[in-house]
Coordinates of C-alpha atoms in Angstrom, one line a residue:
X702 CA 0.0 0.0 0.0
X703 CA 1.4 3.4 -1.0
X704 CA 0.5 6.3 1.2
X705 CA 0.2 9.8 -0.3
X706 CA 1.0 12.8 1.8
X707 CA 2.0 15.6 -0.6
X708 CA 5.6 15.6 0.4
X709 CA 7.3 12.3 -0.2
X710 CA 6.1 11.1 -3.7
X711 CA 9.0 9.9 -5.9
X712 CA 9.2 9.3 -9.6
X713 CA 9.8 5.6 -8.9
X714 CA 6.5 5.4 -7.1
X715 CA 4.7 7.2 -9.9
X716 CA 6.0 4.6 -12.4
X717 CA 5.0 1.8 -10.1
X718 CA 1.4 3.1 -9.7
X719 CA 1.1 3.9 -13.4
X720 CA 2.4 0.6 -14.8
X721 CA 2.7 -2.2 -12.2
X722 CA 0.1 -4.9 -11.8
X723 CA 0.1 -8.1 -9.8
X724 CA -0.2 -11.5 -11.5
X725 CA -3.9 -11.3 -10.8
X726 CA -4.2 -8.0 -12.5
X727 CA -4.6 -5.8 -9.4
X728 CA -3.1 -2.3 -9.5
X729 CA -0.7 -1.1 -6.8
X730 CA -3.1 0.2 -4.0
X731 CA -2.9 3.8 -2.9
X732 CA -4.3 5.5 0.2
X733 CA -4.5 9.1 1.4
X734 CA -2.4 9.9 4.5
X735 CA -4.4 10.4 7.7
X736 CA -2.7 13.7 8.5
X737 CA -3.4 14.9 4.9
X738 CA -7.1 13.9 5.3
X739 CA -7.4 15.8 8.5
X740 CA -5.7 18.9 7.1
X741 CA -7.9 18.9 4.0
X742 CA -11.1 18.5 6.1
X743 CA -10.1 21.4 8.4
X744 CA -9.4 23.7 5.5
X745 CA -12.7 22.7 3.9
X746 CA -14.7 23.3 7.0
X747 CA -13.4 26.8 7.3
X748 CA -14.0 27.5 3.6
X749 CA -17.6 26.4 3.8
X750 CA -18.2 28.4 7.0
X751 CA -16.5 31.6 6.0
X752 CA -16.4 31.9 2.3
X753 CA -19.4 30.0 0.9
X754 CA -22.0 32.1 2.5
X755 CA -24.0 35.2 1.4
X756 CA -22.0 38.4 1.7
X757 CA -18.6 36.6 1.7
X758 CA -15.8 38.5 0.1
X759 CA -15.1 37.8 -3.6
X760 CA -12.6 34.9 -3.8
X761 CA -11.4 33.9 -7.3
X762 CA -12.8 30.5 -8.4
X763 CA -14.9 30.1 -5.2
X764 CA -17.6 32.7 -5.9
X765 CA -16.3 34.5 -9.0
X766 CA -15.9 33.5 -12.6
X767 CA -12.6 32.6 -14.2
X768 CA -10.0 34.3 -16.4
X769 CA -11.5 37.4 -18.0
X770 CA -14.7 36.7 -16.1
X771 CA -12.9 37.0 -12.7
X772 CA -15.0 40.1 -11.9
X773 CA -18.3 38.3 -12.4
X774 CA -19.8 37.5 -9.0
X775 CA -21.4 34.1 -8.5
X776 CA -24.2 33.8 -6.0
X777 CA -24.3 31.1 -3.4
X778 CA -27.2 29.3 -5.1
X779 CA -25.2 29.1 -8.4
X780 CA -21.8 28.0 -7.0
X781 CA -22.5 24.3 -7.5
X782 CA -23.9 24.9 -11.0
X783 CA -20.7 26.9 -11.8
X784 CA -18.5 23.9 -10.9
X785 CA -20.6 21.6 -13.0
X786 CA -20.5 24.0 -16.0
X787 CA -16.7 24.2 -15.7
X788 CA -16.6 20.5 -16.8
X789 CA -18.8 21.3 -19.8
X790 CA -17.0 24.3 -21.0
X791 CA -13.5 23.0 -20.5
X792 CA -14.0 19.5 -22.0
X793 CA -12.8 20.9 -25.4
X794 CA -9.8 18.6 -26.1
X795 CA -9.1 16.8 -29.4
X796 CA -7.0 13.9 -30.6
X797 CA -6.4 10.4 -29.6
X798 CA -6.7 9.3 -26.0
X799 CA -3.7 9.5 -23.7
X800 CA -2.1 6.2 -22.8
X801 CA -3.4 4.5 -19.7
X802 CA -0.1 4.8 -17.8
X803 CA -0.2 8.6 -18.3
X804 CA -3.8 8.7 -17.0
X805 CA -2.9 6.7 -13.9
X806 CA 0.0 8.9 -13.2
X807 CA -2.3 11.9 -13.7
X808 CA -4.8 10.6 -11.1
X809 CA -2.0 9.9 -8.6
X810 CA -0.4 13.3 -9.1
X811 CA -3.7 15.2 -8.7
X812 CA -4.4 13.3 -5.5
X813 CA -0.9 14.1 -4.2
X814 CA -1.3 17.8 -5.0
X815 CA -4.5 17.8 -2.9
X816 CA -2.6 16.2 0.0
X817 CA -0.7 19.5 0.5
X818 CA -4.0 20.9 1.9
X819 CA -3.9 24.1 -0.2
X820 CA -6.5 23.3 -2.8
X821 CA -9.6 22.9 -0.6
X822 CA -11.7 20.4 -2.5
X823 CA -14.0 18.2 -0.4
X824 CA -12.4 15.0 0.9
X825 CA -15.1 13.1 -1.0
X826 CA -13.5 14.3 -4.2
X827 CA -10.2 12.7 -3.1
X828 CA -11.9 9.5 -2.2
X829 CA -13.6 9.3 -5.5
X830 CA -10.3 9.8 -7.3
X831 CA -8.7 7.1 -5.2
X832 CA -11.5 4.7 -6.0
X833 CA -10.9 5.4 -9.7
X834 CA -7.2 4.8 -9.3
X835 CA -7.4 1.7 -7.2
X836 CA -10.1 0.0 -9.3
X837 CA -8.6 0.9 -12.7
X838 CA -11.2 3.4 -14.0
X839 CA -9.1 5.4 -16.4
X840 CA -10.7 8.5 -18.0
X841 CA -10.6 8.8 -21.7
X842 CA -8.6 12.0 -22.1
X843 CA -7.8 13.5 -25.6
X844 CA -4.1 14.1 -25.9
X845 CA -4.4 17.6 -27.5
X846 CA -5.9 20.8 -26.2
X847 CA -3.7 22.2 -23.4
X848 CA -1.2 25.1 -23.6
X849 CA 0.1 24.3 -20.1
X850 CA -0.7 27.7 -18.6
X851 CA -3.6 27.7 -16.3
X852 CA -2.7 24.1 -15.9
X853 CA -3.9 21.3 -18.2
X854 CA -7.5 22.6 -18.1
X855 CA -9.0 20.7 -21.1
X856 CA -7.4 17.3 -20.4
X857 CA -8.3 17.5 -16.7
X858 CA -11.9 18.5 -17.5
X859 CA -12.3 15.0 -19.0
X860 CA -11.0 13.5 -15.8
X861 CA -13.6 15.6 -13.9
X862 CA -16.2 14.4 -16.4
X863 CA -15.6 10.8 -15.5
X864 CA -15.3 11.7 -11.8
X865 CA -18.9 13.0 -11.8
X866 CA -20.2 10.3 -14.1
X867 CA -21.2 12.7 -16.9
X868 CA -23.4 11.0 -19.5
X869 CA -20.9 11.8 -22.3
X870 CA -17.7 11.0 -20.4
X871 CA -15.9 7.7 -21.2
X872 CA -13.4 5.6 -19.4
X873 CA -11.2 2.6 -20.0
X874 CA -12.0 -0.3 -17.5
X875 CA -10.3 -3.7 -17.7
X876 CA -9.2 -3.1 -21.3
X877 CA -12.5 -1.9 -22.6
X878 CA -13.7 1.6 -23.5
X879 CA -17.2 2.4 -22.1
X880 CA -19.3 5.2 -20.6
X881 CA -18.0 6.5 -17.3
X882 CA -21.2 5.4 -15.6
X883 CA -20.9 1.9 -16.9
X884 CA -17.3 1.8 -15.7
X885 CA -18.3 2.8 -12.2
X886 CA -21.2 0.3 -12.2
X887 CA -18.8 -2.5 -13.3
X888 CA -16.5 -1.6 -10.4
X889 CA -19.3 -1.6 -7.9
X890 CA -19.2 2.2 -7.4
X891 CA -22.0 4.8 -7.4
X892 CA -22.1 5.9 -11.1
X893 CA -22.7 9.6 -10.4
X894 CA -21.1 12.2 -8.2
X895 CA -22.0 15.9 -7.4
X896 CA -19.4 18.6 -7.5
X897 CA -19.7 21.4 -4.9
X898 CA -17.8 24.7 -4.5
X899 CA -14.2 24.7 -5.7
X900 CA -14.3 20.9 -6.4
X901 CA -14.3 21.2 -10.2
X902 CA -11.7 24.0 -10.3
X903 CA -9.4 22.1 -7.9
X904 CA -9.5 19.0 -10.2
X905 CA -8.9 20.8 -13.5
X906 CA -6.4 23.5 -12.5
X907 CA -2.8 22.3 -12.5
X908 CA -0.1 21.1 -14.9
X909 CA -0.7 17.5 -13.9
X910 CA -1.0 15.8 -17.3
X911 CA 2.2 17.5 -18.4
X912 CA 3.9 16.3 -15.3
X913 CA 2.6 12.8 -15.6
X914 CA 4.0 12.5 -19.2
X915 CA 7.2 14.1 -18.1
X916 CA 7.9 11.8 -15.2
X917 CA 7.3 8.6 -17.2
X918 CA 9.3 10.0 -20.1
X919 CA 12.3 10.9 -17.9
X920 CA 12.2 7.5 -16.3
X921 CA 12.2 5.7 -19.7
X922 CA 15.0 8.0 -20.9
X923 CA 17.3 7.0 -18.1
X924 CA 16.7 3.3 -18.8
X925 CA 17.3 3.7 -22.5
X926 CA 20.6 5.5 -21.7
X927 CA 21.8 2.3 -20.0
X928 CA 20.9 0.4 -23.1
X929 CA 22.7 2.9 -25.2
X930 CA 25.9 2.4 -23.2
X931 CA 25.6 -1.4 -23.7
X932 CA 24.9 -1.0 -27.4
X933 CA 27.9 1.3 -27.7
X934 CA 30.1 -1.3 -26.1
X935 CA 28.8 -4.0 -28.5
X936 CA 29.5 -1.7 -31.4
X937 CA 33.0 -1.2 -30.2
X938 CA 33.4 -5.0 -30.0
X939 CA 32.0 -5.3 -33.5
X940 CA 34.5 -2.8 -35.0
X941 CA 37.4 -3.8 -32.8
X942 CA 37.4 -0.4 -31.3
X943 CA 40.1 1.3 -29.3
X944 CA 39.3 1.3 -25.6
X945 CA 42.1 3.8 -24.7
X946 CA 39.5 6.6 -25.2
X947 CA 37.6 5.4 -22.2
X948 CA 40.5 5.2 -19.8
X949 CA 39.9 7.0 -16.5
X950 CA 42.8 9.4 -16.9
X951 CA 41.2 11.1 -19.9
X952 CA 37.9 11.7 -18.1
X953 CA 39.3 12.7 -14.7
X954 CA 40.8 15.8 -16.2
X955 CA 37.4 16.8 -17.6
X956 CA 35.4 15.7 -14.6
X957 CA 31.8 15.9 -15.6
X958 CA 30.0 13.2 -13.6
X959 CA 28.1 11.8 -16.6
X960 CA 31.1 11.6 -18.8
X961 CA 33.1 9.8 -16.1
X962 CA 30.2 7.3 -15.5
X963 CA 29.8 6.5 -19.2
X964 CA 33.5 5.8 -19.6
X965 CA 33.4 3.6 -16.5
X966 CA 30.4 1.7 -17.9
X967 CA 32.3 1.0 -21.1
X968 CA 35.3 -0.3 -19.2
X969 CA 33.1 -2.6 -17.1
X970 CA 31.2 -3.8 -20.1
X971 CA 34.3 -4.6 -22.2
X972 CA 36.4 -5.9 -19.3
X973 CA 38.2 -9.0 -20.5
X974 CA 37.5 -8.4 -24.1
X975 CA 40.2 -9.6 -26.5
X976 CA 38.3 -8.4 -29.5
X977 CA 39.0 -4.8 -28.7
X978 CA 42.8 -5.3 -28.7
X979 CA 45.7 -4.8 -31.1
X980 CA 45.9 -8.5 -31.7
X981 CA 42.3 -8.5 -33.0
X982 CA 42.8 -5.3 -35.0
X983 CA 45.8 -7.0 -36.7
X984 CA 43.5 -9.4 -38.4
X985 CA 42.7 -8.4 -41.9
X986 CA 39.1 -9.0 -42.9
X987 CA 38.2 -9.8 -46.5
X988 CA 36.4 -6.5 -47.1
X989 CA 39.0 -4.4 -45.3
X990 CA 40.4 -1.4 -47.2
X991 CA 43.3 -0.6 -45.0
X992 CA 46.6 -0.5 -47.0
X993 CA 48.9 -3.1 -45.5
X994 CA 52.6 -2.5 -45.4
X995 CA 55.2 -5.0 -44.1
X996 CA 54.5 -3.6 -40.6
X997 CA 50.9 -3.2 -39.8
X998 CA 50.5 0.5 -38.7
X999 CA 48.7 1.0 -35.4
X1000 CA 45.1 2.1 -35.7
X1001 CA 44.6 5.3 -33.8
X1002 CA 41.7 7.6 -33.1
X1003 CA 38.5 5.9 -33.9
X1004 CA 35.7 8.1 -35.3
X1005 CA 33.8 10.4 -33.0
X1006 CA 30.7 8.2 -32.7
X1007 CA 33.0 5.7 -30.9
X1008 CA 35.9 7.7 -29.4
X1009 CA 33.7 10.6 -28.2
X1010 CA 30.8 8.6 -27.0
X1011 CA 31.5 9.3 -23.3
X1012 CA 31.4 13.0 -24.1
X1013 CA 28.0 12.6 -25.8
X1014 CA 26.3 10.0 -23.6
X1015 CA 27.7 11.8 -20.5
X1016 CA 25.8 15.1 -21.0
X1017 CA 22.6 13.1 -21.4
X1018 CA 23.2 11.6 -17.9
X1019 CA 24.0 15.0 -16.3
X1020 CA 21.0 16.6 -18.0
X1021 CA 18.7 13.8 -16.8
X1022 CA 20.0 14.5 -13.2
X1023 CA 18.9 18.1 -13.6
X1024 CA 15.5 17.1 -15.1
X1025 CA 14.9 14.7 -12.3
X1026 CA 15.5 17.5 -9.7
X1027 CA 13.0 19.8 -11.5
X1028 CA 10.4 17.0 -11.7
X1029 CA 11.1 15.9 -8.1
X1030 CA 10.0 19.4 -6.9
X1031 CA 6.9 19.3 -9.2
X1032 CA 5.9 15.9 -7.9
X1033 CA 5.2 17.3 -4.4
X1034 CA 3.9 20.8 -5.3
X1035 CA 0.4 22.4 -5.0
X1036 CA -0.3 23.6 -8.5
X1037 CA -3.9 24.9 -8.1
X1038 CA -5.1 28.5 -8.1
X1039 CA -6.1 30.0 -5.8
X1040 CA -4.4 28.4 -2.9
X1041 CA -5.5 28.4 0.8
X1042 CA -3.0 28.9 3.6
X1043 CA -3.3 28.8 7.4
X1044 CA -3.1 31.9 9.5
X1045 CA -3.1 32.5 13.3
X1046 CA -6.9 32.9 13.3
X1047 CA -8.0 30.8 10.3
X1048 CA -7.0 30.8 6.7
X1049 CA -6.3 33.1 3.8
X1050 CA -6.5 32.6 0.1
X1051 CA -3.9 33.7 -2.4
X1052 CA -4.1 33.9 -6.2
X1053 CA -0.9 33.0 -8.0
X1054 CA 0.6 31.1 -10.9
X1055 CA 1.7 27.7 -9.6
X1056 CA -0.3 26.1 -12.4
X1057 CA 2.1 27.5 -15.0
X1058 CA 4.0 24.6 -16.7
X1059 CA 7.2 26.4 -17.7
X1060 CA 9.4 24.3 -15.4
X1061 CA 8.1 21.2 -17.0
X1062 CA 8.2 22.6 -20.5
X1063 CA 11.8 23.6 -20.3
X1064 CA 12.8 20.3 -18.7
X1065 CA 11.0 18.4 -21.5
X1066 CA 12.5 20.6 -24.2
X1067 CA 16.0 19.8 -22.7
X1068 CA 15.1 16.1 -22.6
X1069 CA 13.9 16.2 -26.2
X1070 CA 17.3 17.7 -27.3
X1071 CA 19.5 15.3 -25.3
X1072 CA 17.6 12.2 -26.4
X1073 CA 17.6 13.3 -30.0
X1074 CA 21.3 13.5 -29.8
X1075 CA 21.6 10.1 -28.1
X1076 CA 19.6 8.6 -31.0
X1077 CA 21.7 10.5 -33.5
X1078 CA 25.0 9.1 -32.3
X1079 CA 23.6 5.6 -32.1
X1080 CA 22.4 5.9 -35.7
X1081 CA 25.9 6.9 -36.8
X1082 CA 27.3 3.8 -35.2
X1083 CA 24.7 1.7 -37.0
X1084 CA 25.6 3.3 -40.4
X1085 CA 29.4 2.8 -39.7
X1086 CA 28.9 -0.9 -39.2
X1087 CA 27.3 -1.3 -42.6
X1088 CA 30.2 0.2 -44.6
X1089 CA 33.4 -1.8 -44.9
X1090 CA 35.5 1.4 -45.4
X1091 CA 34.2 2.8 -42.1
X1092 CA 34.0 -0.4 -40.0
X1093 CA 37.5 -1.9 -40.7
X1094 CA 36.2 -4.6 -43.0
X1095 CA 32.8 -5.6 -41.8
X1096 CA 30.9 -7.0 -44.8
X1097 CA 28.9 -4.5 -46.7
X1098 CA 25.4 -4.1 -45.1
X1099 CA 26.4 -7.1 -43.0
X1100 CA 25.4 -9.5 -45.7
X1101 CA 26.4 -13.1 -44.7
X1102 CA 25.9 -14.7 -48.1
X1103 CA 25.1 -14.0 -51.7
X1104 CA 25.4 -10.2 -52.0
X1105 CA 23.0 -8.9 -54.5
X1106 CA 20.6 -11.6 -53.9
X1107 CA 20.5 -10.5 -50.3
X1108 CA 20.4 -6.8 -49.4
X1109 CA 21.3 -6.9 -45.7
X1110 CA 20.5 -4.1 -43.3
X1111 CA 20.7 -1.0 -45.5
X1112 CA 17.0 -0.4 -45.3
X1113 CA 16.9 -1.0 -41.6
X1114 CA 19.4 1.8 -41.4
X1115 CA 17.2 4.0 -43.6
X1116 CA 14.4 3.5 -41.2
X1117 CA 16.5 4.7 -38.3
X1118 CA 17.7 7.7 -40.3
X1119 CA 14.0 8.6 -40.8
X1120 CA 13.5 8.4 -37.0
X1121 CA 16.5 10.6 -36.4
X1122 CA 15.1 13.1 -38.9
X1123 CA 11.7 13.0 -37.2
X1124 CA 13.4 13.6 -33.8
X1125 CA 15.3 16.6 -35.1
X1126 CA 12.0 18.3 -36.1
X1127 CA 10.3 17.3 -32.8
X1128 CA 13.0 18.7 -30.6
X1129 CA 12.1 22.3 -31.5
X1130 CA 11.5 23.9 -28.1
X1131 CA 7.8 24.2 -27.2
X1132 CA 8.4 26.3 -24.1
X1133 CA 9.8 29.2 -26.2
X1134 CA 6.7 29.2 -28.4
X1135 CA 4.2 31.1 -26.3
X1136 CA 0.8 32.0 -27.8
X1137 CA -1.7 34.2 -25.9
X1138 CA -5.1 32.9 -25.1
X1139 CA -8.4 33.8 -23.3
X1140 CA -8.7 37.5 -24.0
X1141 CA -5.0 37.9 -23.4
X1142 CA -5.5 37.2 -19.7
X1143 CA -3.2 34.3 -20.3
X1144 CA -0.8 36.2 -22.4
X1145 CA 2.2 33.9 -21.8
X1146 CA 1.8 30.1 -21.9
X1147 CA 4.3 27.2 -21.4
X1148 CA 3.0 24.6 -23.9
X1149 CA 4.3 22.1 -21.3
X1150 CA 1.9 19.4 -22.5
X1151 CA 3.1 19.5 -26.0
X1152 CA 6.7 19.6 -24.8
X1153 CA 6.1 16.5 -22.8
X1154 CA 4.2 14.7 -25.5
X1155 CA 6.8 15.2 -28.2
X1156 CA 9.6 14.3 -25.8
X1157 CA 7.8 11.0 -25.3
X1158 CA 7.6 10.6 -29.0
X1159 CA 11.3 11.2 -29.3
X1160 CA 12.1 8.8 -26.6
X1161 CA 10.0 6.1 -28.3
X1162 CA 12.0 6.6 -31.5
X1163 CA 15.3 6.5 -29.6
X1164 CA 14.3 3.2 -28.0
X1165 CA 13.9 1.8 -31.5
X1166 CA 17.2 3.2 -32.7
X1167 CA 19.1 1.8 -29.7
X1168 CA 17.4 -1.5 -30.1
X1169 CA 18.4 -1.5 -33.8
X1170 CA 22.0 -0.9 -32.7
X1171 CA 21.7 -4.1 -30.7
X1172 CA 20.5 -5.9 -33.7
X1173 CA 23.2 -4.6 -36.0
X1174 CA 26.1 -5.0 -33.7
X1175 CA 25.1 -8.6 -32.9
X1176 CA 24.9 -9.4 -36.7
X1177 CA 28.4 -7.8 -37.1
X1178 CA 29.8 -10.1 -34.5
X1179 CA 28.2 -13.1 -36.2
X1180 CA 29.3 -12.4 -39.8
X1181 CA 33.0 -12.0 -38.6
X1182 CA 33.0 -15.1 -36.4
X1183 CA 35.1 -17.1 -39.0
X1184 CA 37.9 -14.5 -38.8
X1185 CA 37.5 -13.2 -35.3
X1186 CA 35.7 -15.9 -33.4
X1187 CA 38.7 -16.8 -31.3
X1188 CA 38.6 -13.3 -29.7
X1189 CA 36.4 -13.1 -26.6
X1190 CA 33.8 -10.5 -25.8
X1191 CA 33.9 -8.6 -22.6
X1192 CA 32.2 -9.4 -19.3
X1193 CA 29.1 -7.3 -20.1
X1194 CA 29.1 -7.4 -23.9
X1195 CA 29.1 -11.2 -23.9
X1196 CA 25.9 -11.3 -21.8
X1197 CA 24.3 -8.7 -24.0
X1198 CA 25.1 -10.6 -27.1
X1199 CA 23.6 -13.8 -25.7
X1200 CA 20.4 -12.1 -24.6
X1201 CA 20.0 -10.5 -28.0
X1202 CA 20.5 -13.9 -29.7
X1203 CA 17.9 -15.4 -27.3
X1204 CA 15.4 -13.1 -28.9
X1205 CA 16.6 -12.6 -32.5
X1206 CA 18.4 -15.2 -34.6
X1207 CA 21.4 -14.2 -36.7
X1208 CA 20.7 -13.6 -40.4
X1209 CA 23.4 -16.1 -41.7
X1210 CA 21.4 -17.9 -44.5
X1211 CA 20.0 -14.8 -46.2
X1212 CA 17.7 -11.8 -45.6
X1213 CA 15.1 -12.2 -42.8
X1214 CA 11.7 -10.6 -42.4
X1215 CA 13.1 -7.5 -40.8
X1216 CA 9.9 -6.0 -39.5
X1217 CA 9.7 -8.8 -36.9
X1218 CA 13.4 -8.4 -36.0
X1219 CA 13.0 -4.7 -35.6
X1220 CA 10.0 -5.2 -33.3
X1221 CA 12.0 -7.7 -31.3
X1222 CA 14.9 -5.3 -31.0
X1223 CA 12.6 -2.6 -29.7
X1224 CA 11.2 -5.1 -27.2
X1225 CA 14.7 -5.7 -25.9
X1226 CA 14.8 -2.0 -24.9
X1227 CA 11.2 -1.6 -23.7
X1228 CA 11.2 -4.7 -21.5
X1229 CA 14.7 -4.0 -20.3
X1230 CA 15.8 -7.6 -20.8
X1231 CA 19.3 -6.8 -22.0
X1232 CA 20.1 -4.3 -19.4
X1233 CA 18.7 -6.5 -16.6
X1234 CA 20.8 -9.4 -17.7
X1235 CA 23.9 -7.3 -18.1
X1236 CA 23.5 -5.5 -14.8
X1237 CA 22.9 -8.8 -13.1
X1238 CA 26.3 -9.8 -14.4
X1239 CA 28.4 -6.7 -14.0
X1240 CA 26.6 -4.4 -11.6
X1241 CA 24.6 -1.2 -11.8
X1242 CA 25.2 0.9 -15.0
X1243 CA 22.8 3.8 -14.3

């Protein structure tokens, strides 16, 4: 059981709640901390006694309209209707539904924001959200429609629509899409629910969808980075690369933590390798183009995609550390508006801008850039292994037999080049592209939701690129086995190779149906099977 208190939520917990299920299909259970429950109830009692009565002072969102309508007073008898109408007017999203892991993370994060005690919804709202999370009622939320300024208003309005059991709202439940009311009935929960003062605004006002996507995407990026280090090491083995570039002395005099850690990972992964040695490099492969003299000249200074990999993977590591710090603060923040704070003799309400998603937008824009670059250098290594003049004699396109009849992996590379090109377009910064909305009351917006969504698209592409580097490097090792088979792989690379070959056979008899192999290569990264096996053998590579 995970207890939510508004202060201690971690990204790891968000990922667990969003994705983890028991063998029986049960989701990780979540409860609201007792102290948070008490705090929220005390705030709410004061709000109802002092501010939701005739002649109460105007308080934004409680008894006034929103945005440009902030000066429009709302009578006590219309407050509940106002909250209900918010759901109608704000459910204006478009596009395909968000994935269910994002929806679950959104539910959890909204509950955690309420645990701070500053948003003042009724405790019944929290309990309703908890019941949705714990039973697996996942609102159908269109992915487009938020500019990440007054929070993710449109997406969260769909969450609110399911919360109340609106006749037009839909939810996913046990793998099926159905009406919200049917989902509640199937879960044994009352199908409808009434919003009261501040309830609706509290639910829809916050950059919670942006944060949900961001947390999951940052988590996935860090795992893919480990795979990228392993794939790099396999590519070094395939091309008999020089390991001197990864010696500690080089990195200790430019002591960026990420660079140092990447180089250390390569050393661990290739420990014991005899393929990345002068003896192995002295072997002349049939397709090798090096001019041979009586004395074989030493091979020095591999291309940048190999030699400078620590200086490219390393900044990704350090940037992810920064991103994690930003998101760690956001995880335990109150992002509603207005917010309620205790005083010596009661409470006061303050209007501010904690809903603004600029922190998330800039973090995701940075993540988009670093992951695009990680995919780009991986693609360069893939391409290098397909060209005998660049790979020190690996067969052209890694064709094992009958060139011409067989084409090899050139089109697989083209597909990865297309993904790199797509990523380059997607990494245009969303957070710097403000557009005014709502009568210019919201004259600067963050576009955090789009920043997070496209970062997730980029990360998905990079997972495929890195998986394809696994596929290509393993093939390169196999097609040179006759000439280099006596040279051993390293402690980590040997485990990685074996795991890849458990999933994907080598193409030694001719071209294979590559669509299936590319899908299996992606699964190696998404499931984490290679990195799990390798880290079990050599230790943590994060």
